[in-house]
Coordinates of C-alpha atoms in Angstrom, one line a residue:
X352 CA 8.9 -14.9 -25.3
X353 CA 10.0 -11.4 -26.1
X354 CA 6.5 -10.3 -25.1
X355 CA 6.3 -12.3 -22.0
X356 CA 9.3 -10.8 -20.8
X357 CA 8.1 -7.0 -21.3
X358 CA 4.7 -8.3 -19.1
X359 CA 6.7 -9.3 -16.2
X360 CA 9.0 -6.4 -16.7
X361 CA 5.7 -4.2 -16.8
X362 CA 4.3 -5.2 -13.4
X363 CA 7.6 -5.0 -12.1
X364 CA 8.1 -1.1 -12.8
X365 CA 4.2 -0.9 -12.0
X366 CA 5.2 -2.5 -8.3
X367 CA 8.2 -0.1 -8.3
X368 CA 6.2 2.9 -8.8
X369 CA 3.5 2.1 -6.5
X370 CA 6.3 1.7 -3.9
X371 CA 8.3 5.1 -4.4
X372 CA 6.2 7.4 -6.4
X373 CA 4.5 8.5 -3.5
X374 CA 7.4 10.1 -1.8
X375 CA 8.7 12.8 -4.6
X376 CA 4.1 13.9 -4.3
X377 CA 4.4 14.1 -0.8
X378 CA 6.5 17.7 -1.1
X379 CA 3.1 18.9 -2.9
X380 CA 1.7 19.2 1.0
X381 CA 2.3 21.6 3.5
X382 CA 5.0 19.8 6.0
X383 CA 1.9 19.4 9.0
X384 CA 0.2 17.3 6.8
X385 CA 2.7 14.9 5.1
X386 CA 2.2 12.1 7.1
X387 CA -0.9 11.4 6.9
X388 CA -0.7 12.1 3.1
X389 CA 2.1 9.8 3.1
X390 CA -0.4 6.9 4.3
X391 CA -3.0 8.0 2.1
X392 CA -0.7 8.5 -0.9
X393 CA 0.5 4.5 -0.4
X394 CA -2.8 3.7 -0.3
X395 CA -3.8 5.1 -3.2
X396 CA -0.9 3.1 -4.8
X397 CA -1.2 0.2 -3.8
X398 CA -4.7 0.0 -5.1
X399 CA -3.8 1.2 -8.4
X400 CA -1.0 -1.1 -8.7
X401 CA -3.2 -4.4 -7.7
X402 CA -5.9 -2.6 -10.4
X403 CA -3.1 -2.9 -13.0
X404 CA -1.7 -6.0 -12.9
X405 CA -5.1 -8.0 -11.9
X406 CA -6.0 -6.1 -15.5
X407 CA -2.9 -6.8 -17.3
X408 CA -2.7 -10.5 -15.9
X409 CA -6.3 -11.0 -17.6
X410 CA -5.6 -9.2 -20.9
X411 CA -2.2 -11.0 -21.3
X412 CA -0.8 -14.4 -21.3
X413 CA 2.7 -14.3 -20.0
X414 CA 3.6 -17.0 -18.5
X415 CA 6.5 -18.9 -20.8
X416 CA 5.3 -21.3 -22.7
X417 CA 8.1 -24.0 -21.5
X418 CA 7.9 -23.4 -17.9
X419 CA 5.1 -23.4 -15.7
X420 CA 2.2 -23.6 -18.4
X421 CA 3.4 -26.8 -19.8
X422 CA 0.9 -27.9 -17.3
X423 CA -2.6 -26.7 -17.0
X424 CA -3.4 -24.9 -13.6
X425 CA -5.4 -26.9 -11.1
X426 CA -9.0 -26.8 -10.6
X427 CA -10.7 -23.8 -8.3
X428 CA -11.2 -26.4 -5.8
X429 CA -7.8 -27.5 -5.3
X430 CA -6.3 -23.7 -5.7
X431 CA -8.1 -23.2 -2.7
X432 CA -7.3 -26.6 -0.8
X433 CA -3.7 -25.6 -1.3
X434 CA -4.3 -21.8 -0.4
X435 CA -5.5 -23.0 2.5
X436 CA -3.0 -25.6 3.2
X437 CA -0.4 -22.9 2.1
X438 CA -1.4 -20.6 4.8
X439 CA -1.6 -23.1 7.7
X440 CA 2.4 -24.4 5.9
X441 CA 3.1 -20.3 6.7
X442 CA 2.7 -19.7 9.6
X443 CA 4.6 -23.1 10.5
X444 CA 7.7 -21.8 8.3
X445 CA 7.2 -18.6 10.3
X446 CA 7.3 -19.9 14.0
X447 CA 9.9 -22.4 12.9
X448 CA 11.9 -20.1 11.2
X449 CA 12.1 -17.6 13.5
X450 CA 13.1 -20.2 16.4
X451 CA 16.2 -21.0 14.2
X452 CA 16.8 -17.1 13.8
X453 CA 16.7 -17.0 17.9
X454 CA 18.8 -19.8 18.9
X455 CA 21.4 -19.6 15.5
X456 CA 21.8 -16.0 14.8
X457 CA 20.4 -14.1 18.1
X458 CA 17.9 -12.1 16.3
X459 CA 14.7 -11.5 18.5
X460 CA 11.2 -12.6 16.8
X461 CA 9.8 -9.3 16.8
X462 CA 9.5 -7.7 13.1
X463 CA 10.0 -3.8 12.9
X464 CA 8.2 -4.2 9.5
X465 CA 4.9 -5.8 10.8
X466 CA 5.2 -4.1 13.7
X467 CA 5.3 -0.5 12.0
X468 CA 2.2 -1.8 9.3
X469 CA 0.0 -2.4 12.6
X470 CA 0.8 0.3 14.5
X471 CA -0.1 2.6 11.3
X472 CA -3.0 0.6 10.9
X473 CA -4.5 1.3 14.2
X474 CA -4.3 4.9 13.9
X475 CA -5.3 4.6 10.0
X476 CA -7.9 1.0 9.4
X477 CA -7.5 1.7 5.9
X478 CA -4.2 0.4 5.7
X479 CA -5.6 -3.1 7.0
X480 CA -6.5 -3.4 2.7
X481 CA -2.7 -2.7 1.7
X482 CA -1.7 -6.3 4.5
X483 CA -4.7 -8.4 3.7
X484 CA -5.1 -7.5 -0.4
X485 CA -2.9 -5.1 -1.7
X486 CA 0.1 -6.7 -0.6
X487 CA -0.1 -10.1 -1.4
X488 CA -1.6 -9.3 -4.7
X489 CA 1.0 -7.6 -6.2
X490 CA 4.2 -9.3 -4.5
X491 CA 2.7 -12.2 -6.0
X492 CA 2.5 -11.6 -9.3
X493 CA 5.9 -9.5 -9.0
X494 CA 8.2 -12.6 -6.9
X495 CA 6.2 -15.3 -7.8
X496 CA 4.4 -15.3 -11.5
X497 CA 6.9 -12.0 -12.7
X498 CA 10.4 -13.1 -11.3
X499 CA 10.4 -17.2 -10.9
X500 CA 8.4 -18.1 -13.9
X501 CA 10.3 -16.0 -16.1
X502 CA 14.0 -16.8 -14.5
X503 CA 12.6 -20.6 -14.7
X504 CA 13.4 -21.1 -18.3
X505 CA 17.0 -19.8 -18.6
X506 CA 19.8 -22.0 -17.3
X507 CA 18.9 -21.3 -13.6
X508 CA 16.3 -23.6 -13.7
X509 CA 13.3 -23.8 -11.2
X510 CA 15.3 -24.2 -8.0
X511 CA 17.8 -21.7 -8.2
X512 CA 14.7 -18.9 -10.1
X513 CA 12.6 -19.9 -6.7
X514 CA 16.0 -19.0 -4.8
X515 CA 17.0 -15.6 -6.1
X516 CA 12.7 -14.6 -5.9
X517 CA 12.8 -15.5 -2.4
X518 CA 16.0 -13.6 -1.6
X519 CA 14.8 -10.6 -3.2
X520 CA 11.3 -11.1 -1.5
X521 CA 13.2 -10.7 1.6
X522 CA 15.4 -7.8 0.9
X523 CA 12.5 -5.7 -0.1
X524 CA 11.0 -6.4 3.7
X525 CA 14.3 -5.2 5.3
X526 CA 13.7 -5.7 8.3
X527 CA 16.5 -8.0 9.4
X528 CA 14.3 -11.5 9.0
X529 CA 16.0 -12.8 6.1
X530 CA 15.5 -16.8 7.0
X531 CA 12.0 -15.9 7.5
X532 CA 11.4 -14.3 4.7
X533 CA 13.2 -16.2 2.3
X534 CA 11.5 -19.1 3.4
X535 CA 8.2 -17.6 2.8
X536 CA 9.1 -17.0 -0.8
X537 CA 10.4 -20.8 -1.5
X538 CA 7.1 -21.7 0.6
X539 CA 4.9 -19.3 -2.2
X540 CA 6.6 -20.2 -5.3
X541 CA 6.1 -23.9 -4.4
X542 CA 2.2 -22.9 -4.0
X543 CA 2.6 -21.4 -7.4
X544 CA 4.3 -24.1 -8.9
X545 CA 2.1 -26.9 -7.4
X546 CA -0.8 -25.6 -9.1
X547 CA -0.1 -23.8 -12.0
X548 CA -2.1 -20.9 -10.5
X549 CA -1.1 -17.3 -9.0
X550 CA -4.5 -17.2 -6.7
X551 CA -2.7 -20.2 -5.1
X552 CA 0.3 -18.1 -3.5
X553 CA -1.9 -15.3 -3.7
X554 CA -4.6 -16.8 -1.3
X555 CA -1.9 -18.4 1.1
X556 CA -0.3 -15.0 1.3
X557 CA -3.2 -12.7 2.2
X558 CA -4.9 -15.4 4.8
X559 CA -1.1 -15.2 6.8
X560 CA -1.2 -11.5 6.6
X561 CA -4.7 -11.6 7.8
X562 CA -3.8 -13.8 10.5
X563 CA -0.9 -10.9 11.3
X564 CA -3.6 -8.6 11.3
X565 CA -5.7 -10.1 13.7
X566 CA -5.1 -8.2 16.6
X567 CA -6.7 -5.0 14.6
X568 CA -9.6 -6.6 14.4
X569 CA -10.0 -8.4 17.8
X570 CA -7.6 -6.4 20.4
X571 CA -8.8 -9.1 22.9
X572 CA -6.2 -11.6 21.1
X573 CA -3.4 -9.8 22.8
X574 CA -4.9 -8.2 25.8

């Protein structure tokens, strides 16, 4: 267990890192250049930090052995019937969710934080790996397989660990779409828990961003 426990804390600092560490580098570039260092630097971590844990999740077993792996994970054909029926549940959660945001707390539908990622991404594609990959690789194994499975087998049990990953899967998008969010992460560790299997959330997660990301890819959409 005491093992286990260092894994998930592992990929947590790893997500951490990969989040801040490329700020303090940036001051190694002259002040003309920063931001677009800044984008590359993120990059750079992201795909180090999805390297690490897709290498650490396959050298390591670290799921606790009286939560979620009391059941054996689901075949690759139903990972991917419920990745797929996790993605098409997402993007319902999302339009209902943010219909209940409108007409309960006023708060327009627009997301600065998806708003920001696409604008970036237009003037730099590269970032389109960070939505579509990146991103739902390793907030996935940090909310979903890191923070509920491990919070699952103390007293909190499997509702309230799916509760408090969800919260915190919305605080660290701070962009004011808490119910959204929040939603999303019960939504993911659902996927997760259904089947015993990280691709599950992982596979829902990165088709929704990809559905975001559309418009990169075919301007048309919103022309």
């Amino acid at each position: 267990m005491k093992k286990q426990r260092s894994t998930a804390t592992l990929i947590i600092y790893i997500f951490i890192a990969s989040q801040f560490l490329p700020i303090p580098l940036l001051y190694a570039f002259p002040v003309e250049q920063r931001i677009e260092m800044s984008l590359t630097l993120s990059l750079v971590a992201s795909l180090l930090a999805t390297v690490a844990m897709i290498f650490i999740n396959l050298r390591r077993k670290w799921t606790p052995e009286d939560s979620l792996s009391k059941k054996p994970s689901s075949s690759l054909g139903k990972v991917i019937l419920w990745g797929v029926v996790g993605f098409i549940g997402a993007i319902l959660i999302q339009y209902l969710t943010s219909i209940i945001e409108i007409i309960i707390f006023g708060i327009t539908p627009e997301s600065a934080n998806t708003d920001l990622l696409l604008n970036l991404t237009t003037e730099y594609p590269l970032l389109v790996f960070s939505i579509v990959i990146f991103a739902p690789v390793t907030e996935e194994f940090v909310f979903r397989k890191a923070i509920f499975s491990q919070l699952n087998v103390t007293a909190i049990g499997t509702v309230g660990s799916a509760v408090i990953s969800a919260l915190l899967f919305a605080i660290i998008h701070f962009d004011g779409h808490m119910l959204v969010y929040a939603s999303l992460g019960l939504w993911f560790s659902y996927l997760y828990y259904k089947t015993n299997n990280i691709f599950t959330s992982m596979l829902a997660h990165g088709l929704m961003n990809s559905f975001v990301a559309l418009p990169l890819f075919f301007p048309q959409l919103v022309g």
